[in-house]
Short mmCIF file of C-alpha atoms and ligand atoms in Angstrom, two decimals:
data_model
loop_
_atom_site.label_atom_id
_atom_site.label_comp_id
_atom_site.label_asym_id
_atom_site.label_seq_id
_atom_site.Cartn_x
_atom_site.Cartn_y
_atom_site.Cartn_z
CA MET A 88 0.03 0.33 -0.14
CA LEU A 89 1.45 3.59 -0.87
CA SER A 90 0.22 7.03 0.63
CA ALA A 91 -1.94 9.01 -1.65
CA GLU A 92 1.02 11.36 -2.14
CA LYS A 93 3.59 8.68 -3.11
CA ASN A 94 1.15 7.48 -5.68
CA ARG A 95 0.60 10.77 -7.14
CA ILE A 96 4.61 11.21 -7.27
CA LEU A 97 4.50 8.02 -9.47
CA THR A 98 1.92 8.92 -11.77
CA GLN A 99 2.20 12.37 -12.61
CA VAL A 100 3.85 12.77 -15.73
CA GLY A 101 3.11 16.37 -17.01
CA PRO A 102 5.67 19.22 -17.39
CA GLY A 103 7.16 20.26 -14.22
CA THR A 104 6.23 16.85 -12.24
CA PRO A 105 9.06 15.24 -10.61
CA MET A 106 8.56 11.96 -12.13
CA GLY A 107 7.73 13.54 -15.80
CA ASP A 108 11.07 15.06 -15.39
CA TYR A 109 13.11 12.01 -14.16
CA LEU A 110 11.86 10.03 -17.30
CA ARG A 111 12.51 13.11 -19.59
CA ARG A 112 16.09 12.08 -18.90
CA TYR A 113 16.25 9.20 -20.53
CA TRP A 114 16.04 8.63 -24.51
CA GLN A 115 12.51 7.27 -24.86
CA PRO A 116 11.23 5.33 -27.93
CA ILE A 117 8.46 6.99 -29.73
CA GLY A 118 7.46 4.94 -32.28
CA GLY A 119 9.02 3.31 -35.87
CA ALA A 120 10.97 5.33 -38.41
CA SER A 121 8.62 3.48 -41.18
CA GLU A 122 5.52 5.31 -39.42
CA LEU A 123 6.31 8.27 -41.43
CA ASP A 124 7.24 6.67 -44.96
CA ASN A 125 3.65 7.49 -46.21
CA ASN A 126 2.72 10.89 -44.10
CA PRO A 127 6.12 12.41 -42.90
CA ILE A 128 3.78 14.13 -40.10
CA LYS A 129 2.84 12.71 -37.16
CA PRO A 130 0.86 14.57 -34.17
CA MET A 131 2.07 13.23 -30.73
CA ARG A 132 1.30 13.76 -27.01
CA LEU A 133 4.08 12.99 -24.79
CA PHE A 134 4.53 13.86 -21.10
CA GLY A 135 1.75 15.84 -21.28
CA GLU A 136 2.97 17.95 -24.41
CA ASP A 137 1.36 18.28 -27.89
CA LEU A 138 4.06 18.14 -30.32
CA VAL A 139 4.62 16.94 -34.04
CA LEU A 140 7.10 14.31 -35.30
CA TYR A 141 8.24 14.68 -38.55
CA LYS A 142 10.68 13.88 -41.32
CA ASP A 143 11.60 16.39 -43.75
CA LEU A 144 12.51 16.00 -47.13
CA GLY A 145 16.32 16.04 -46.55
CA GLY A 146 15.81 12.85 -44.44
CA THR A 147 15.91 14.83 -40.68
CA TYR A 148 13.81 14.04 -37.89
CA GLY A 149 12.12 16.91 -35.80
CA LEU A 150 9.96 16.76 -32.74
CA ILE A 151 8.59 20.17 -32.42
CA ASP A 152 5.52 21.70 -30.23
CA ARG A 153 2.47 21.37 -32.27
CA HIS A 154 1.45 24.95 -32.16
CA CYS A 155 3.60 27.07 -34.65
CA PRO A 156 5.56 30.08 -32.66
CA HIS A 157 3.86 32.59 -35.23
CA ARG A 158 0.09 32.25 -34.22
CA ARG A 159 -0.26 28.89 -32.98
CA ALA A 160 -1.63 26.91 -35.90
CA ASP A 161 -1.70 22.96 -35.84
CA LEU A 162 1.84 21.89 -37.43
CA SER A 163 0.20 18.57 -37.79
CA TYR A 164 -1.40 20.09 -41.10
CA GLY A 165 1.83 21.70 -42.08
CA PHE A 166 3.73 20.23 -44.83
CA VAL A 167 7.49 19.65 -44.66
CA GLU A 168 10.53 20.81 -46.98
CA GLN A 169 14.14 19.92 -47.83
CA THR A 170 14.81 21.28 -44.47
CA GLY A 171 12.02 21.18 -41.79
CA ILE A 172 8.32 21.89 -41.28
CA ARG A 173 6.60 24.47 -42.93
CA CYS A 174 3.31 26.26 -41.39
CA ASN A 175 0.06 25.96 -43.58
CA TYR A 176 -1.29 29.36 -42.13
CA HIS A 177 1.39 31.88 -43.25
CA GLY A 178 4.17 29.77 -44.09
CA TRP A 179 6.85 30.11 -41.76
CA LEU A 180 9.44 27.22 -41.84
CA MET A 181 11.38 25.87 -38.83
CA ASP A 182 13.95 23.35 -38.44
CA GLN A 183 14.39 20.58 -36.29
CA ARG A 184 15.97 22.59 -33.56
CA GLY A 185 13.02 25.23 -33.23
CA ASN A 186 14.80 27.61 -35.13
CA VAL A 187 12.33 29.79 -37.81
CA ILE A 188 14.06 29.74 -40.87
CA GLU A 189 11.71 31.49 -43.14
CA GLN A 190 9.01 34.24 -42.46
CA PRO A 191 7.79 34.30 -45.98
CA TYR A 192 6.20 37.79 -45.81
CA ASP A 193 8.33 39.49 -43.25
CA ASP A 194 11.57 38.19 -45.13
CA THR A 195 9.87 40.11 -48.11
CA VAL A 196 8.97 43.08 -47.00
CA ASN A 197 11.91 43.70 -44.06
CA PRO A 198 14.67 41.53 -45.39
CA ARG A 199 17.12 42.28 -43.05
CA GLY A 200 14.90 42.31 -40.08
CA LYS A 201 15.92 40.03 -36.77
CA ALA A 202 12.46 39.26 -35.69
CA ARG A 203 12.68 35.88 -36.62
CA GLU A 204 15.68 35.08 -34.46
CA ARG A 205 13.70 35.94 -31.32
CA CYS A 206 10.87 33.50 -32.05
CA LEU A 207 12.02 29.58 -30.96
CA ALA A 208 9.77 26.75 -31.33
CA LYS A 209 10.02 24.01 -28.27
CA ALA A 210 12.17 21.19 -30.06
CA TYR A 211 13.37 18.06 -28.99
CA PRO A 212 16.45 15.93 -30.84
CA VAL A 213 15.16 12.56 -32.31
CA LYS A 214 17.31 9.56 -33.38
CA GLU A 215 16.83 6.63 -35.32
CA CYS A 216 18.06 3.18 -34.27
CA ALA A 217 17.20 -0.36 -35.58
CA GLY A 218 13.93 0.85 -37.06
CA LEU A 219 12.85 2.74 -33.78
CA LEU A 220 12.88 6.48 -33.24
CA PHE A 221 13.96 7.99 -29.77
CA ALA A 222 13.45 11.06 -28.61
CA TYR A 223 14.97 13.34 -25.81
CA MET A 224 13.09 15.58 -23.51
CA GLY A 225 15.55 16.24 -20.86
CA PRO A 226 17.84 18.75 -19.71
CA GLN A 227 21.18 19.45 -21.21
CA PRO A 228 23.64 17.89 -21.91
CA VAL A 229 21.77 15.13 -23.96
CA PRO A 230 22.87 11.73 -22.80
CA GLU A 231 24.00 9.13 -25.16
CA LEU A 232 21.42 7.01 -26.97
CA PRO A 233 22.30 3.57 -25.26
CA VAL A 234 22.13 1.19 -28.59
CA TRP A 235 21.16 -2.56 -26.78
CA GLU A 236 23.37 -5.06 -28.30
CA PRO A 237 19.88 -6.74 -29.96
CA PHE A 238 19.82 -3.52 -31.99
CA THR A 239 23.18 -4.64 -33.50
CA TRP A 240 22.20 -8.17 -34.21
CA GLU A 241 22.07 -9.27 -37.93
CA ASN A 242 20.21 -11.75 -40.16
CA GLY A 243 16.88 -11.10 -38.42
CA PHE A 244 13.70 -9.73 -39.14
CA ARG A 245 12.29 -6.72 -37.24
CA GLU A 246 9.11 -5.23 -36.19
CA VAL A 247 7.93 -2.17 -34.30
CA VAL A 248 4.30 -2.61 -32.75
CA ILE A 249 2.79 -0.06 -31.06
CA SER A 250 -0.62 0.68 -29.12
CA ASP A 251 -2.27 3.94 -27.08
CA ILE A 252 -3.05 2.56 -23.71
CA PRO A 253 -5.63 4.41 -21.96
CA CYS A 254 -4.22 4.39 -18.53
CA ASN A 255 -0.83 5.34 -16.65
CA TRP A 256 2.62 4.51 -17.34
CA PHE A 257 3.67 2.91 -13.95
CA GLN A 258 1.05 0.11 -13.80
CA CYS A 259 2.23 -0.87 -17.30
CA GLN A 260 5.69 -0.80 -15.89
CA GLU A 261 5.07 -2.79 -12.69
CA ASN A 262 3.95 -5.32 -14.87
CA SER A 263 7.64 -5.82 -16.15
CA CYS A 264 8.77 -6.78 -12.51
CA ASP A 265 5.89 -9.44 -11.91
CA PRO A 266 6.90 -13.05 -12.83
CA VAL A 267 4.26 -14.53 -11.09
CA HIS A 268 1.65 -12.95 -13.26
CA PHE A 269 3.00 -15.04 -16.03
CA GLU A 270 1.94 -18.34 -14.84
CA TRP A 271 -1.77 -16.97 -14.17
CA MET A 272 -2.44 -13.91 -16.98
CA HIS A 273 -1.05 -15.80 -19.71
CA GLU A 274 -0.52 -19.58 -19.11
CA ASN A 275 -3.44 -20.47 -16.94
CA TRP A 276 -6.20 -17.90 -18.23
CA ASN A 277 -5.20 -19.48 -21.97
CA VAL A 278 -6.10 -22.97 -20.77
CA ARG A 279 -9.44 -21.27 -19.43
CA LEU A 280 -9.80 -19.42 -22.66
CA ASN A 281 -9.45 -22.49 -24.72
CA GLY A 282 -12.51 -24.10 -23.15
CA GLN A 283 -10.26 -26.50 -20.71
CA THR A 284 -9.88 -26.21 -17.10
CA ALA A 285 -6.63 -28.01 -16.76
CA PRO A 286 -3.71 -28.78 -16.64
CA TYR A 287 -2.50 -25.89 -15.05
CA ALA A 288 1.03 -24.47 -15.37
CA ALA A 289 3.63 -25.25 -12.94
CA LYS A 290 3.72 -23.03 -10.02
CA HIS A 291 6.25 -20.60 -9.03
CA LEU A 292 8.26 -21.71 -6.31
CA LYS A 293 10.78 -19.38 -5.59
CA LEU A 294 11.60 -15.69 -6.90
CA VAL A 295 14.71 -13.38 -6.69
CA PHE A 296 14.98 -9.97 -7.57
CA GLU A 297 18.30 -8.39 -8.17
CA GLU A 298 19.22 -4.73 -9.19
CA PHE A 299 21.85 -4.28 -12.07
CA GLU A 300 23.27 -0.94 -13.65
CA TYR A 301 20.61 -1.05 -16.21
CA GLY A 302 17.55 -2.01 -14.38
CA HIS A 303 16.55 -5.28 -12.37
CA VAL A 304 16.78 -9.08 -13.00
CA TYR A 305 14.09 -11.34 -11.81
CA LYS A 306 14.88 -15.09 -11.28
CA ARG A 307 12.30 -17.58 -10.41
CA VAL A 308 12.15 -21.34 -9.80
CA ARG A 309 8.97 -23.52 -10.88
CA GLU A 310 7.84 -26.72 -10.39
CA GLY A 311 9.44 -29.34 -12.42
CA GLN A 312 12.44 -26.66 -13.47
CA LYS A 313 16.20 -28.48 -14.13
CA ASP A 314 18.90 -27.29 -12.06
CA GLY A 315 20.47 -24.52 -13.86
CA ASP A 316 17.75 -23.23 -16.17
CA PRO A 317 18.74 -20.10 -17.60
CA VAL A 318 15.32 -18.41 -15.89
CA TRP A 319 17.07 -19.19 -12.65
CA THR A 320 20.59 -18.33 -13.41
CA ILE A 321 20.20 -15.43 -15.77
CA GLY A 322 16.83 -14.31 -15.53
CA ARG A 323 14.65 -11.59 -17.18
CA VAL A 324 15.64 -8.04 -17.32
CA THR A 325 13.28 -4.93 -16.13
CA LEU A 326 14.70 -2.26 -18.00
CA TRP A 327 15.27 0.95 -16.37
CA PRO A 328 13.22 3.10 -16.07
CA ASN A 329 10.15 2.17 -18.33
CA GLY A 330 11.09 -0.81 -20.48
CA PHE A 331 11.20 -4.88 -20.28
CA TYR A 332 13.63 -6.88 -22.19
CA LEU A 333 12.89 -10.35 -22.80
CA GLY A 334 16.03 -11.73 -25.24
CA ASN A 335 14.50 -11.28 -28.49
CA HIS A 336 11.83 -8.21 -27.88
CA PHE A 337 11.85 -5.20 -26.07
CA GLU A 338 8.74 -3.25 -24.64
CA TRP A 339 8.48 0.12 -23.29
CA ARG A 340 5.67 2.22 -21.63
CA VAL A 341 6.05 5.70 -22.64
CA PRO A 342 3.85 8.48 -20.93
CA ILE A 343 1.63 10.31 -23.21
CA ASP A 344 0.08 12.23 -20.03
CA ASP A 345 -1.10 11.01 -16.43
CA GLU A 346 -3.86 9.19 -18.24
CA ASN A 347 -2.16 7.47 -21.52
CA THR A 348 0.51 5.32 -22.24
CA LEU A 349 2.25 4.78 -25.33
CA SER A 350 3.47 1.13 -25.64
CA VAL A 351 6.08 0.55 -27.97
CA CYS A 352 7.73 -3.11 -28.80
CA TRP A 353 10.65 -4.08 -30.95
CA PHE A 354 10.78 -7.61 -32.13
CA PHE A 355 13.67 -9.62 -33.52
CA MET A 356 13.46 -12.90 -35.10
CA ARG A 357 16.86 -14.67 -36.12
CA VAL A 358 16.36 -16.43 -39.73
CA PRO A 359 17.07 -20.29 -39.64
CA LYS A 360 20.47 -21.18 -39.81
CA GLY A 361 21.53 -21.70 -43.87
CA ARG A 362 19.16 -18.69 -44.68
CA GLU A 363 21.94 -15.74 -44.21
CA PRO A 364 22.86 -13.36 -45.27
CA TYR A 365 19.34 -11.79 -44.74
CA VAL A 366 19.31 -8.02 -45.12
CA GLN A 367 15.93 -6.38 -44.08
CA ASP A 368 15.46 -3.49 -46.24
CA LYS A 369 12.82 -1.77 -44.12
CA VAL A 370 11.62 -2.37 -40.26
CA PRO A 371 7.73 -2.54 -40.50
CA THR A 372 6.10 -0.43 -37.78
CA TRP A 373 2.15 -1.52 -37.00
CA VAL A 374 -0.43 -0.36 -34.53
CA SER A 375 -1.91 -3.02 -32.54
CA PRO A 376 -5.46 -2.78 -31.78
CA ILE A 377 -6.58 -3.31 -28.11
CA LYS A 378 -10.29 -3.65 -28.47
CA ASP A 379 -12.70 -5.53 -30.15
CA GLU A 380 -15.87 -4.52 -31.98
CA SER A 381 -18.03 -5.09 -28.83
CA GLY A 382 -15.88 -2.88 -26.99
CA ARG A 383 -14.16 -5.71 -24.78
CA TRP A 384 -10.52 -5.58 -24.44
CA ILE A 385 -8.73 -8.28 -27.03
CA SER A 386 -7.54 -11.19 -24.98
CA SER A 387 -5.87 -13.48 -27.48
CA HIS A 388 -2.40 -12.02 -27.41
CA VAL A 389 0.30 -12.21 -24.94
CA ILE A 390 0.89 -8.64 -24.52
CA ASN A 391 -3.09 -8.05 -24.99
CA GLN A 392 -3.57 -9.72 -21.99
CA ASP A 393 -0.96 -7.82 -20.03
CA ILE A 394 -3.02 -4.72 -21.27
CA ILE A 395 -5.73 -5.95 -19.64
CA ALA A 396 -4.32 -6.02 -16.48
CA TRP A 397 -2.92 -2.76 -16.70
CA VAL A 398 -6.26 -1.04 -17.92
CA GLY A 399 -8.14 -3.04 -15.33
CA GLN A 400 -6.25 -1.21 -12.66
CA GLY A 401 -8.15 2.00 -13.16
CA THR A 402 -6.93 4.69 -15.51
CA ILE A 403 -4.65 5.72 -12.44
CA ALA A 404 -4.08 2.67 -10.37
CA ASP A 405 -5.13 3.53 -6.47
CA ARG A 406 -2.23 1.98 -4.64
CA THR A 407 -3.69 3.48 -1.17
CA LYS A 408 -6.28 0.37 -1.48
CA GLU A 409 -3.79 -2.63 -2.72
CA ASN A 410 -2.30 -5.17 -0.49
CA LEU A 411 0.98 -6.25 -1.77
CA GLY A 412 2.19 -9.96 -1.15
CA ALA A 413 5.22 -12.17 -1.51
CA SER A 414 5.10 -12.20 -5.42
CA ASP A 415 5.29 -8.31 -5.21
CA LEU A 416 9.03 -8.08 -4.11
CA GLY A 417 10.04 -6.76 -7.27
CA ILE A 418 7.54 -3.96 -7.49
CA ALA A 419 8.44 -2.82 -3.84
CA MET A 420 11.79 -2.40 -5.07
CA MET A 421 11.08 -0.57 -8.42
CA ARG A 422 9.13 2.02 -6.54
CA LYS A 423 11.60 2.22 -3.76
CA ARG A 424 14.59 2.85 -6.06
CA LEU A 425 12.12 5.65 -8.36
CA PHE A 426 11.99 7.50 -4.78
CA GLU A 427 15.22 7.25 -4.40
CA GLU A 428 16.45 8.23 -7.82
CA LEU A 429 13.91 11.52 -7.50
CA ASP A 430 15.65 12.37 -4.83
CA ALA A 431 19.48 12.08 -5.78
CA VAL A 432 18.41 13.41 -8.99
CA ALA A 433 17.31 16.75 -7.21
CA LYS A 434 20.57 16.89 -5.54
CA GLY A 435 22.26 16.74 -8.69
CA ALA A 436 23.29 12.76 -9.09
CA GLU A 437 23.06 11.37 -12.62
CA PRO A 438 20.36 9.31 -13.22
CA LYS A 439 20.51 5.66 -13.01
CA GLY A 440 21.95 3.84 -16.41
CA THR A 441 22.47 7.06 -17.69
CA VAL A 442 25.18 6.35 -20.53
CA ARG A 443 27.95 9.49 -21.42
CA SER A 444 30.60 7.49 -23.07
CA ALA A 445 29.79 7.42 -26.74
CA ASN A 446 32.32 4.15 -26.97
CA LEU A 447 30.43 2.53 -24.47
CA ALA A 448 26.88 3.38 -26.00
CA LYS A 449 27.34 1.82 -29.35
CA CYS A 450 26.37 -1.51 -28.07
CA ILE A 451 25.23 -2.44 -24.46
CA GLU A 452 24.73 -5.83 -23.17
CA LEU A 453 21.84 -7.37 -21.44
CA PRO A 454 21.43 -10.48 -19.60
CA ASN A 455 19.84 -12.85 -22.22
CA ILE A 456 18.44 -16.34 -21.81
CA THR A 457 18.39 -16.78 -25.65
CA LYS A 458 21.31 -15.34 -27.05
CA GLN A 459 22.71 -17.84 -28.98
CA THR A 460 19.20 -18.35 -30.75
CA SER A 461 19.40 -14.84 -31.71
CA THR A 462 23.10 -14.46 -32.61
CA GLU A 463 23.82 -17.93 -34.12
CA GLY A 464 20.49 -19.12 -35.00
CA ILE A 465 18.83 -22.54 -35.30
CA THR A 466 17.59 -24.69 -37.95
CA LEU A 467 14.22 -24.78 -39.03
CA GLU A 468 14.11 -28.06 -38.17
CA GLU A 469 14.87 -27.29 -34.56
CA TYR A 470 12.58 -24.69 -34.25
CA PRO A 471 9.20 -26.99 -33.10
CA LYS A 472 11.37 -28.49 -30.48
CA HIS A 473 12.79 -25.31 -29.05
CA PRO A 474 11.43 -24.23 -25.47
CA LEU A 475 10.76 -20.69 -26.25
CA LEU A 476 10.50 -20.27 -30.07
CA ASN A 477 8.44 -23.27 -30.79
CA ALA A 478 5.54 -21.35 -31.21
CA ARG A 479 6.95 -18.22 -32.85
CA LEU A 480 6.57 -19.32 -36.67
CA LYS A 481 3.17 -20.31 -36.36
CA GLY A 482 1.91 -16.94 -35.95
CA PHE A 483 2.77 -13.56 -33.96
CA ARG A 484 1.67 -14.30 -30.40
CA HIS A 485 2.79 -11.28 -28.89
CA CYS A 486 0.16 -8.49 -30.02
CA PHE A 487 -3.21 -8.66 -31.82
CA GLY A 488 -3.35 -7.41 -35.42
CA GLN A 489 -0.17 -8.46 -37.27
CA PRO A 490 -0.74 -6.85 -41.03
CA PRO A 491 -1.05 -9.87 -43.60
CA GLU A 492 2.12 -7.96 -45.28
CA VAL A 493 4.12 -7.89 -42.24
CA ARG A 494 3.38 -11.60 -41.60
CA LYS A 495 4.36 -12.33 -45.60
CA ALA A 496 7.43 -10.73 -45.33
CA PHE A 497 8.24 -12.53 -42.13
CA CYS A 498 7.63 -15.82 -43.73
CA ASP A 499 9.81 -14.55 -46.72
CA ALA A 500 12.43 -14.04 -44.26
CA MET A 501 12.43 -17.45 -42.62
CA GLY A 502 11.91 -19.42 -45.40
CA ILE A 503 8.33 -20.71 -44.56
CA LYS A 504 4.71 -20.44 -46.11
CA PRO A 505 2.61 -17.69 -44.69
S1 FES B 794 0.35 30.67 -37.37
FE1 FES B 794 2.05 29.20 -38.65
S2 FES B 794 2.92 30.62 -40.09
FE2 FES B 794 1.09 31.74 -39.04
FE1 FE2 B 795 2.76 -10.33 -19.44
#
């Protein structure tokens, strides 16, 4: 149970809030680069700010205030130029740093005027990596963008999946440090969703949560588990401060505002042995729907099931009414660390895991149970026998609604029939 005050601190993410300001100190994934292929401008709301993300004709990304610095028109109706985004109202042109670089009428009648130097639009840097776009919305100096090792893997099919989730970010992130839910929400509930009442999955018998530089690791022992199983010896990664890493996929929970979260997931699947070299020409991005036609949450896919837990806790979970149990040690640990971090950063410390060395940032390894399958691959014949990858070729089981063209591209890469 938390006090109302602590719950407020964890969940409020708008400008000027301690948690919002803290999370802004990390490069946040805000979507897939291929989202801008058909329409180079996307309105976005992040940390309670209305913004536009764009890619100009020169290929530069920008994330700037949605309202034009002239008279506040909506730049999501603007158009991109070789450099920058132009407002459709009077044609002012802004670059990715927020500089006004053209004011067509003023420039004509007052060519030596300096007025435009005074009107800077709010702007944040954007970087592309492995098909994802990351934005940095925090204070200077900008830290390095950490390139997690999986982003450097080759010979694989990558895809980005996004969804808007109508609830606060932190209940989504708490789910990243909650191993027992896997047994119930994904395994046992699936048994029931399939119309059966048995057999239920192996019980969790023991949990350990450990902190490391880039987050926490949870390790588990389940009934029937062999000694030396990597789920106990290596574990799974709760990526600090708002991510989850599962060996060949990442999930991030990025605050849109207090009541909405952008879910950004990145997936990698190595091609079977013998199909190298495989070079993916474009990383697809798709939106996974979370509700069915009748307005109920979709329950058929793993992440959709998680989403049912998140939104089910309320728009902003009321932690004054909860009762934590033995399975929640990781959650308590994460909350405690967040409060410690808020205090430390307020006193001038670097936020946990911030990377300042360009050399280190080039490739950062994380604990990974299945690394070999992603870096060396397995043969097509080995897939059905593989405990973690056996279902992966049959269909995309993480998020509902993979478009047929993405499935086709995946199957072409893997050398299987759609
Ligand atoms: S409001 Fe944008 S150019 Fe006038
Ligand atoms: Fe889950």
